[in-house]
Amino acid sequence: MKVALILISFFKKNPLNTFLLFLSPIFLWSIFLPSSLWLWFMETLPILILVFIMIKTYKKFPLTPFSYIVIYIGSVLVFIGAHYSYQHVPIFDLLKEIFEWERNNYDKLGHFFQGVVPFIISREYFIRYRLINSKKLMDFLALSFSVALSALWEIIEWLSVVTLMHFGSDKPASAFLGAQNYYWDAQSDIFFALLGALSALIIFGKYHERKIHSLLPT
């Protein structure tokens, strides 16, 4: 109990350092003998870029502890998916058998958080810089940003696959796309990102606002 209280206190005072401390072992595990190093790099690149930006902007724009927790969960999901490749995450292979799914649906969980993370970050940015006076408009734009980012990722996936297949790399291209013969994979990915953003707004919206306002100068 005492250790937990110490960790919570350290996290409140050093949220970014705590984030990096707990993410590092997951990162090291993920990069150690992944199913494909090339695929691992492509899947984790957005998280690596995000973490780099978080470190560089920490002094000017430290996020709320809540945001670090959300980003941490999203990052862990990406590192797990990248290690196994999303379509072969073991626990979802088991769920596939139990529920008789036609595919491994771990990627849908990943895309759900692909909506949650940018929604939380963009909303925090809007509120703290007071860019938008209307709360409804702000929420709408944060939702729109999350969906647009998800759609952009699907375009990047498509362009990458087209390029790889042009050079005769069918297997890596198929693994990166991860459609698993599901015709509406891209559309459903974007839909799950929208669900994630909406869930973040409905469940954590007011709580997140309180945490943001606690950082604002009085």
PDB file of C-alpha atoms in Angstrom:
ATOM      1  CA  MET A   1       0.000   0.000   0.000  1.00  0.00           C
ATOM      2  CA  LYS A   2       2.827   2.376   0.917  1.00  0.00           C
ATOM      3  CA  VAL A   3       4.619   1.621  -2.365  1.00  0.00           C
ATOM      4  CA  ALA A   4       1.427   2.382  -4.290  1.00  0.00           C
ATOM      5  CA  LEU A   5       1.055   5.739  -2.532  1.00  0.00           C
ATOM      6  CA  ILE A   6       4.682   6.598  -3.317  1.00  0.00           C
ATOM      7  CA  LEU A   7       4.164   5.720  -6.975  1.00  0.00           C
ATOM      8  CA  ILE A   8       0.991   7.812  -7.172  1.00  0.00           C
ATOM      9  CA  SER A   9       2.765  10.761  -5.561  1.00  0.00           C
ATOM     10  CA  PHE A  10       5.714  10.405  -7.961  1.00  0.00           C
ATOM     11  CA  PHE A  11       3.339  10.183 -10.923  1.00  0.00           C
ATOM     12  CA  LYS A  12       1.528  13.388  -9.940  1.00  0.00           C
ATOM     13  CA  LYS A  13       4.821  15.259  -9.640  1.00  0.00           C
ATOM     14  CA  ASN A  14       6.562  13.608 -12.612  1.00  0.00           C
ATOM     15  CA  PRO A  15       3.867  12.316 -15.008  1.00  0.00           C
ATOM     16  CA  LEU A  16       6.078  12.177 -18.097  1.00  0.00           C
ATOM     17  CA  ASN A  17       8.965  10.438 -16.301  1.00  0.00           C
ATOM     18  CA  THR A  18       6.533   7.920 -14.820  1.00  0.00           C
ATOM     19  CA  PHE A  19       5.003   7.398 -18.261  1.00  0.00           C
ATOM     20  CA  LEU A  20       8.420   6.696 -19.786  1.00  0.00           C
ATOM     21  CA  LEU A  21       9.481   4.509 -16.852  1.00  0.00           C
ATOM     22  CA  PHE A  22       6.493   2.194 -17.196  1.00  0.00           C
ATOM     23  CA  LEU A  23       6.453   2.240 -21.004  1.00  0.00           C
ATOM     24  CA  SER A  24      10.149   1.349 -21.415  1.00  0.00           C
ATOM     25  CA  PRO A  25       9.867  -2.354 -20.434  1.00  0.00           C
ATOM     26  CA  ILE A  26       6.854  -2.770 -22.728  1.00  0.00           C
ATOM     27  CA  PHE A  27       8.836  -1.154 -25.526  1.00  0.00           C
ATOM     28  CA  LEU A  28      11.839  -3.435 -24.957  1.00  0.00           C
ATOM     29  CA  TRP A  29       9.651  -6.540 -24.818  1.00  0.00           C
ATOM     30  CA  SER A  30       7.819  -5.487 -27.966  1.00  0.00           C
ATOM     31  CA  ILE A  31      10.969  -4.908 -30.044  1.00  0.00           C
ATOM     32  CA  PHE A  32      12.611  -8.169 -28.896  1.00  0.00           C
ATOM     33  CA  LEU A  33      12.089 -10.795 -31.607  1.00  0.00           C
ATOM     34  CA  PRO A  34       8.838  -9.410 -33.079  1.00  0.00           C
ATOM     35  CA  SER A  35       7.017 -11.351 -35.793  1.00  0.00           C
ATOM     36  CA  SER A  36       8.498  -8.876 -38.296  1.00  0.00           C
ATOM     37  CA  LEU A  37      10.885  -6.037 -37.453  1.00  0.00           C
ATOM     38  CA  TRP A  38       9.800  -4.060 -40.506  1.00  0.00           C
ATOM     39  CA  LEU A  39       6.145  -4.464 -39.559  1.00  0.00           C
ATOM     40  CA  TRP A  40       6.948  -3.554 -35.949  1.00  0.00           C
ATOM     41  CA  PHE A  41       8.557  -0.308 -37.052  1.00  0.00           C
ATOM     42  CA  MET A  42       5.650   0.669 -39.319  1.00  0.00           C
ATOM     43  CA  GLU A  43       3.050  -0.073 -36.646  1.00  0.00           C
ATOM     44  CA  THR A  44       4.858   1.702 -33.802  1.00  0.00           C
ATOM     45  CA  LEU A  45       6.086   4.730 -35.755  1.00  0.00           C
ATOM     46  CA  PRO A  46       3.082   6.946 -34.805  1.00  0.00           C
ATOM     47  CA  ILE A  47       3.641   6.184 -31.098  1.00  0.00           C
ATOM     48  CA  LEU A  48       7.384   6.820 -31.355  1.00  0.00           C
ATOM     49  CA  ILE A  49       6.674  10.187 -32.999  1.00  0.00           C
ATOM     50  CA  LEU A  50       4.057  11.049 -30.376  1.00  0.00           C
ATOM     51  CA  VAL A  51       6.399  10.209 -27.482  1.00  0.00           C
ATOM     52  CA  PHE A  52       9.156  12.299 -29.078  1.00  0.00           C
ATOM     53  CA  ILE A  53       6.778  15.277 -29.349  1.00  0.00           C
ATOM     54  CA  MET A  54       5.642  14.793 -25.743  1.00  0.00           C
ATOM     55  CA  ILE A  55       9.251  14.904 -24.523  1.00  0.00           C
ATOM     56  CA  LYS A  56      10.170  17.947 -26.622  1.00  0.00           C
ATOM     57  CA  THR A  57       7.085  19.955 -25.585  1.00  0.00           C
ATOM     58  CA  TYR A  58       6.912  18.882 -21.940  1.00  0.00           C
ATOM     59  CA  LYS A  59       8.271  22.127 -20.449  1.00  0.00           C
ATOM     60  CA  LYS A  60       5.915  24.307 -22.496  1.00  0.00           C
ATOM     61  CA  PHE A  61       2.902  22.017 -22.616  1.00  0.00           C
ATOM     62  CA  PRO A  62       2.813  19.257 -19.984  1.00  0.00           C
ATOM     63  CA  LEU A  63      -0.334  17.203 -20.308  1.00  0.00           C
ATOM     64  CA  THR A  64      -2.694  16.306 -17.495  1.00  0.00           C
ATOM     65  CA  PRO A  65      -1.880  13.050 -15.651  1.00  0.00           C
ATOM     66  CA  PHE A  66      -5.129  11.636 -17.064  1.00  0.00           C
ATOM     67  CA  SER A  67      -3.871  12.216 -20.609  1.00  0.00           C
ATOM     68  CA  TYR A  68      -0.625  10.400 -19.863  1.00  0.00           C
ATOM     69  CA  ILE A  69      -2.594   7.416 -18.584  1.00  0.00           C
ATOM     70  CA  VAL A  70      -4.736   7.343 -21.738  1.00  0.00           C
ATOM     71  CA  ILE A  71      -1.685   7.642 -24.008  1.00  0.00           C
ATOM     72  CA  TYR A  72       0.068   4.913 -22.012  1.00  0.00           C
ATOM     73  CA  ILE A  73      -2.810   2.465 -22.516  1.00  0.00           C
ATOM     74  CA  GLY A  74      -2.960   3.270 -26.228  1.00  0.00           C
ATOM     75  CA  SER A  75       0.818   2.857 -26.552  1.00  0.00           C
ATOM     76  CA  VAL A  76       0.804  -0.517 -24.780  1.00  0.00           C
ATOM     77  CA  LEU A  77      -1.909  -1.769 -27.127  1.00  0.00           C
ATOM     78  CA  VAL A  78       0.151  -0.682 -30.141  1.00  0.00           C
ATOM     79  CA  PHE A  79       3.343  -2.322 -28.842  1.00  0.00           C
ATOM     80  CA  ILE A  80       1.494  -5.584 -28.195  1.00  0.00           C
ATOM     81  CA  GLY A  81      -0.092  -5.508 -31.639  1.00  0.00           C
ATOM     82  CA  ALA A  82       3.210  -4.674 -33.316  1.00  0.00           C
ATOM     83  CA  HIS A  83       5.046  -7.491 -31.528  1.00  0.00           C
ATOM     84  CA  TYR A  84       2.691 -10.244 -32.620  1.00  0.00           C
ATOM     85  CA  SER A  85       1.237  -8.422 -35.641  1.00  0.00           C
ATOM     86  CA  TYR A  86      -2.324  -7.388 -34.904  1.00  0.00           C
ATOM     87  CA  GLN A  87      -3.956 -10.366 -36.557  1.00  0.00           C
ATOM     88  CA  HIS A  88      -2.055 -12.871 -34.383  1.00  0.00           C
ATOM     89  CA  VAL A  89      -2.355 -11.500 -30.829  1.00  0.00           C
ATOM     90  CA  PRO A  90      -2.776 -14.739 -28.798  1.00  0.00           C
ATOM     91  CA  ILE A  91      -5.554 -13.729 -26.416  1.00  0.00           C
ATOM     92  CA  PHE A  92      -7.721 -12.544 -29.303  1.00  0.00           C
ATOM     93  CA  ASP A  93      -7.008 -15.787 -31.159  1.00  0.00           C
ATOM     94  CA  LEU A  94      -8.504 -17.493 -28.107  1.00  0.00           C
ATOM     95  CA  LEU A  95     -11.487 -15.116 -28.104  1.00  0.00           C
ATOM     96  CA  LYS A  96     -11.895 -15.805 -31.802  1.00  0.00           C
ATOM     97  CA  GLU A  97     -12.388 -19.503 -31.037  1.00  0.00           C
ATOM     98  CA  ILE A  98     -14.646 -18.900 -28.039  1.00  0.00           C
ATOM     99  CA  PHE A  99     -16.986 -16.469 -29.799  1.00  0.00           C
ATOM    100  CA  GLU A 100     -16.530 -18.055 -33.247  1.00  0.00           C
ATOM    101  CA  TRP A 101     -15.365 -14.840 -34.860  1.00  0.00           C
ATOM    102  CA  GLU A 102     -14.225 -15.007 -38.459  1.00  0.00           C
ATOM    103  CA  ARG A 103     -11.125 -12.930 -37.701  1.00  0.00           C
ATOM    104  CA  ASN A 104      -8.824 -11.809 -34.897  1.00  0.00           C
ATOM    105  CA  ASN A 105     -10.399  -8.525 -33.742  1.00  0.00           C
ATOM    106  CA  TYR A 106      -7.507  -7.113 -31.712  1.00  0.00           C
ATOM    107  CA  ASP A 107      -7.043  -4.379 -34.317  1.00  0.00           C
ATOM    108  CA  LYS A 108     -10.533  -3.054 -33.532  1.00  0.00           C
ATOM    109  CA  LEU A 109      -9.483  -2.498 -29.914  1.00  0.00           C
ATOM    110  CA  GLY A 110      -6.416  -0.684 -31.210  1.00  0.00           C
ATOM    111  CA  HIS A 111      -8.495   1.516 -33.492  1.00  0.00           C
ATOM    112  CA  PHE A 112     -10.904   2.244 -30.635  1.00  0.00           C
ATOM    113  CA  PHE A 113      -7.993   3.790 -28.735  1.00  0.00           C
ATOM    114  CA  GLN A 114      -6.808   5.392 -31.955  1.00  0.00           C
ATOM    115  CA  GLY A 115      -9.919   7.511 -31.498  1.00  0.00           C
ATOM    116  CA  VAL A 116      -9.567   8.007 -27.737  1.00  0.00           C
ATOM    117  CA  VAL A 117      -5.969   9.274 -27.680  1.00  0.00           C
ATOM    118  CA  PRO A 118      -6.155  12.070 -30.300  1.00  0.00           C
ATOM    119  CA  PHE A 119      -9.537  13.154 -28.948  1.00  0.00           C
ATOM    120  CA  ILE A 120      -8.148  13.605 -25.428  1.00  0.00           C
ATOM    121  CA  ILE A 121      -4.992  15.383 -26.634  1.00  0.00           C
ATOM    122  CA  SER A 122      -6.747  17.720 -29.089  1.00  0.00           C
ATOM    123  CA  ARG A 123      -9.487  18.590 -26.599  1.00  0.00           C
ATOM    124  CA  GLU A 124      -6.898  19.411 -23.964  1.00  0.00           C
ATOM    125  CA  TYR A 125      -5.077  21.625 -26.446  1.00  0.00           C
ATOM    126  CA  PHE A 126      -8.272  23.459 -27.423  1.00  0.00           C
ATOM    127  CA  ILE A 127      -9.286  24.125 -23.815  1.00  0.00           C
ATOM    128  CA  ARG A 128      -5.900  25.171 -22.457  1.00  0.00           C
ATOM    129  CA  TYR A 129      -5.188  27.592 -25.297  1.00  0.00           C
ATOM    130  CA  ARG A 130      -8.805  28.804 -25.277  1.00  0.00           C
ATOM    131  CA  LEU A 131      -8.995  28.464 -29.064  1.00  0.00           C
ATOM    132  CA  ILE A 132     -12.748  27.826 -29.174  1.00  0.00           C
ATOM    133  CA  ASN A 133     -15.375  29.451 -26.983  1.00  0.00           C
ATOM    134  CA  SER A 134     -18.231  27.102 -27.830  1.00  0.00           C
ATOM    135  CA  LYS A 135     -17.968  23.826 -25.905  1.00  0.00           C
ATOM    136  CA  LYS A 136     -20.149  21.973 -28.419  1.00  0.00           C
ATOM    137  CA  LEU A 137     -18.049  23.192 -31.344  1.00  0.00           C
ATOM    138  CA  MET A 138     -14.858  22.273 -29.505  1.00  0.00           C
ATOM    139  CA  ASP A 139     -16.091  18.723 -28.863  1.00  0.00           C
ATOM    140  CA  PHE A 140     -17.223  18.405 -32.469  1.00  0.00           C
ATOM    141  CA  LEU A 141     -13.835  19.530 -33.789  1.00  0.00           C
ATOM    142  CA  ALA A 142     -11.992  17.181 -31.423  1.00  0.00           C
ATOM    143  CA  LEU A 143     -14.182  14.311 -32.628  1.00  0.00           C
ATOM    144  CA  SER A 144     -13.626  15.343 -36.236  1.00  0.00           C
ATOM    145  CA  PHE A 145      -9.870  15.488 -35.704  1.00  0.00           C
ATOM    146  CA  SER A 146      -9.861  11.956 -34.269  1.00  0.00           C
ATOM    147  CA  VAL A 147     -11.847  10.548 -37.183  1.00  0.00           C
ATOM    148  CA  ALA A 148      -9.741  12.463 -39.735  1.00  0.00           C
ATOM    149  CA  LEU A 149      -6.540  11.105 -38.188  1.00  0.00           C
ATOM    150  CA  SER A 150      -7.925   7.570 -38.345  1.00  0.00           C
ATOM    151  CA  ALA A 151      -8.865   8.071 -42.002  1.00  0.00           C
ATOM    152  CA  LEU A 152      -5.378   9.446 -42.718  1.00  0.00           C
ATOM    153  CA  TRP A 153      -3.851   6.303 -41.199  1.00  0.00           C
ATOM    154  CA  GLU A 154      -5.983   4.133 -43.479  1.00  0.00           C
ATOM    155  CA  ILE A 155      -4.716   6.133 -46.474  1.00  0.00           C
ATOM    156  CA  ILE A 156      -1.122   5.668 -45.291  1.00  0.00           C
ATOM    157  CA  GLU A 157      -1.734   1.923 -44.935  1.00  0.00           C
ATOM    158  CA  TRP A 158      -3.189   1.768 -48.447  1.00  0.00           C
ATOM    159  CA  LEU A 159      -0.325   3.733 -50.012  1.00  0.00           C
ATOM    160  CA  SER A 160       2.248   1.602 -48.185  1.00  0.00           C
ATOM    161  CA  VAL A 161       0.623  -1.617 -49.363  1.00  0.00           C
ATOM    162  CA  VAL A 162       0.367  -0.402 -52.961  1.00  0.00           C
ATOM    163  CA  THR A 163       4.055   0.560 -52.883  1.00  0.00           C
ATOM    164  CA  LEU A 164       5.155  -2.740 -51.344  1.00  0.00           C
ATOM    165  CA  MET A 165       3.124  -4.803 -53.777  1.00  0.00           C
ATOM    166  CA  HIS A 166       4.587  -2.814 -56.653  1.00  0.00           C
ATOM    167  CA  PHE A 167       8.006  -4.068 -55.575  1.00  0.00           C
ATOM    168  CA  GLY A 168       6.749  -7.630 -55.131  1.00  0.00           C
ATOM    169  CA  SER A 169       6.465  -7.718 -51.326  1.00  0.00           C
ATOM    170  CA  ASP A 170       3.000  -9.230 -51.019  1.00  0.00           C
ATOM    171  CA  LYS A 171       3.359 -10.860 -47.580  1.00  0.00           C
ATOM    172  CA  PRO A 172       4.604  -7.780 -45.625  1.00  0.00           C
ATOM    173  CA  ALA A 173       2.003  -5.670 -47.391  1.00  0.00           C
ATOM    174  CA  SER A 174      -0.810  -8.005 -46.409  1.00  0.00           C
ATOM    175  CA  ALA A 175       0.396  -8.146 -42.790  1.00  0.00           C
ATOM    176  CA  PHE A 176       0.564  -4.357 -42.498  1.00  0.00           C
ATOM    177  CA  LEU A 177      -2.897  -3.903 -43.958  1.00  0.00           C
ATOM    178  CA  GLY A 178      -4.297  -6.550 -41.602  1.00  0.00           C
ATOM    179  CA  ALA A 179      -7.674  -6.781 -43.342  1.00  0.00           C
ATOM    180  CA  GLN A 180      -7.911 -10.563 -42.818  1.00  0.00           C
ATOM    181  CA  ASN A 181     -10.164 -10.841 -45.877  1.00  0.00           C
ATOM    182  CA  TYR A 182     -12.710  -8.471 -44.320  1.00  0.00           C
ATOM    183  CA  TYR A 183     -14.059  -6.288 -47.112  1.00  0.00           C
ATOM    184  CA  TRP A 184     -15.069  -3.378 -44.864  1.00  0.00           C
ATOM    185  CA  ASP A 185     -11.934  -3.368 -42.707  1.00  0.00           C
ATOM    186  CA  ALA A 186     -10.886   0.232 -43.395  1.00  0.00           C
ATOM    187  CA  GLN A 187     -14.385   1.622 -42.882  1.00  0.00           C
ATOM    188  CA  SER A 188     -14.896  -0.329 -39.656  1.00  0.00           C
ATOM    189  CA  ASP A 189     -11.491   0.833 -38.373  1.00  0.00           C
ATOM    190  CA  ILE A 190     -12.561   4.463 -38.766  1.00  0.00           C
ATOM    191  CA  PHE A 191     -15.921   3.673 -37.154  1.00  0.00           C
ATOM    192  CA  PHE A 192     -14.217   2.149 -34.110  1.00  0.00           C
ATOM    193  CA  ALA A 193     -12.028   5.244 -33.815  1.00  0.00           C
ATOM    194  CA  LEU A 194     -15.208   7.339 -33.792  1.00  0.00           C
ATOM    195  CA  LEU A 195     -16.672   5.077 -31.095  1.00  0.00           C
ATOM    196  CA  GLY A 196     -13.509   5.529 -29.047  1.00  0.00           C
ATOM    197  CA  ALA A 197     -13.628   9.322 -29.307  1.00  0.00           C
ATOM    198  CA  LEU A 198     -17.335   9.411 -28.452  1.00  0.00           C
ATOM    199  CA  SER A 199     -16.793   7.096 -25.476  1.00  0.00           C
ATOM    200  CA  ALA A 200     -14.001   9.338 -24.186  1.00  0.00           C
ATOM    201  CA  LEU A 201     -16.300  12.356 -24.438  1.00  0.00           C
ATOM    202  CA  ILE A 202     -19.299  10.714 -22.783  1.00  0.00           C
ATOM    203  CA  ILE A 203     -17.483   8.843 -20.013  1.00  0.00           C
ATOM    204  CA  PHE A 204     -14.514  11.077 -19.204  1.00  0.00           C
ATOM    205  CA  GLY A 205     -15.427  14.454 -20.704  1.00  0.00           C
ATOM    206  CA  LYS A 206     -16.319  16.307 -17.479  1.00  0.00           C
ATOM    207  CA  TYR A 207     -13.552  14.643 -15.460  1.00  0.00           C
ATOM    208  CA  HIS A 208     -10.979  15.555 -18.107  1.00  0.00           C
ATOM    209  CA  GLU A 209     -12.177  19.176 -18.126  1.00  0.00           C
ATOM    210  CA  ARG A 210     -11.713  19.452 -14.354  1.00  0.00           C
ATOM    211  CA  LYS A 211      -8.164  18.126 -14.642  1.00  0.00           C
ATOM    212  CA  ILE A 212      -7.393  20.567 -17.453  1.00  0.00           C
ATOM    213  CA  HIS A 213      -8.749  23.565 -15.544  1.00  0.00           C
ATOM    214  CA  SER A 214      -6.616  22.603 -12.538  1.00  0.00           C
ATOM    215  CA  LEU A 215      -3.553  23.327 -14.721  1.00  0.00           C
ATOM    216  CA  LEU A 216      -4.812  26.679 -15.990  1.00  0.00           C
ATOM    217  CA  PRO A 217      -3.575  29.874 -14.343  1.00  0.00           C
ATOM    218  CA  THR A 218      -6.205  31.409 -12.054  1.00  0.00           C
TER     219      THR A 218
END
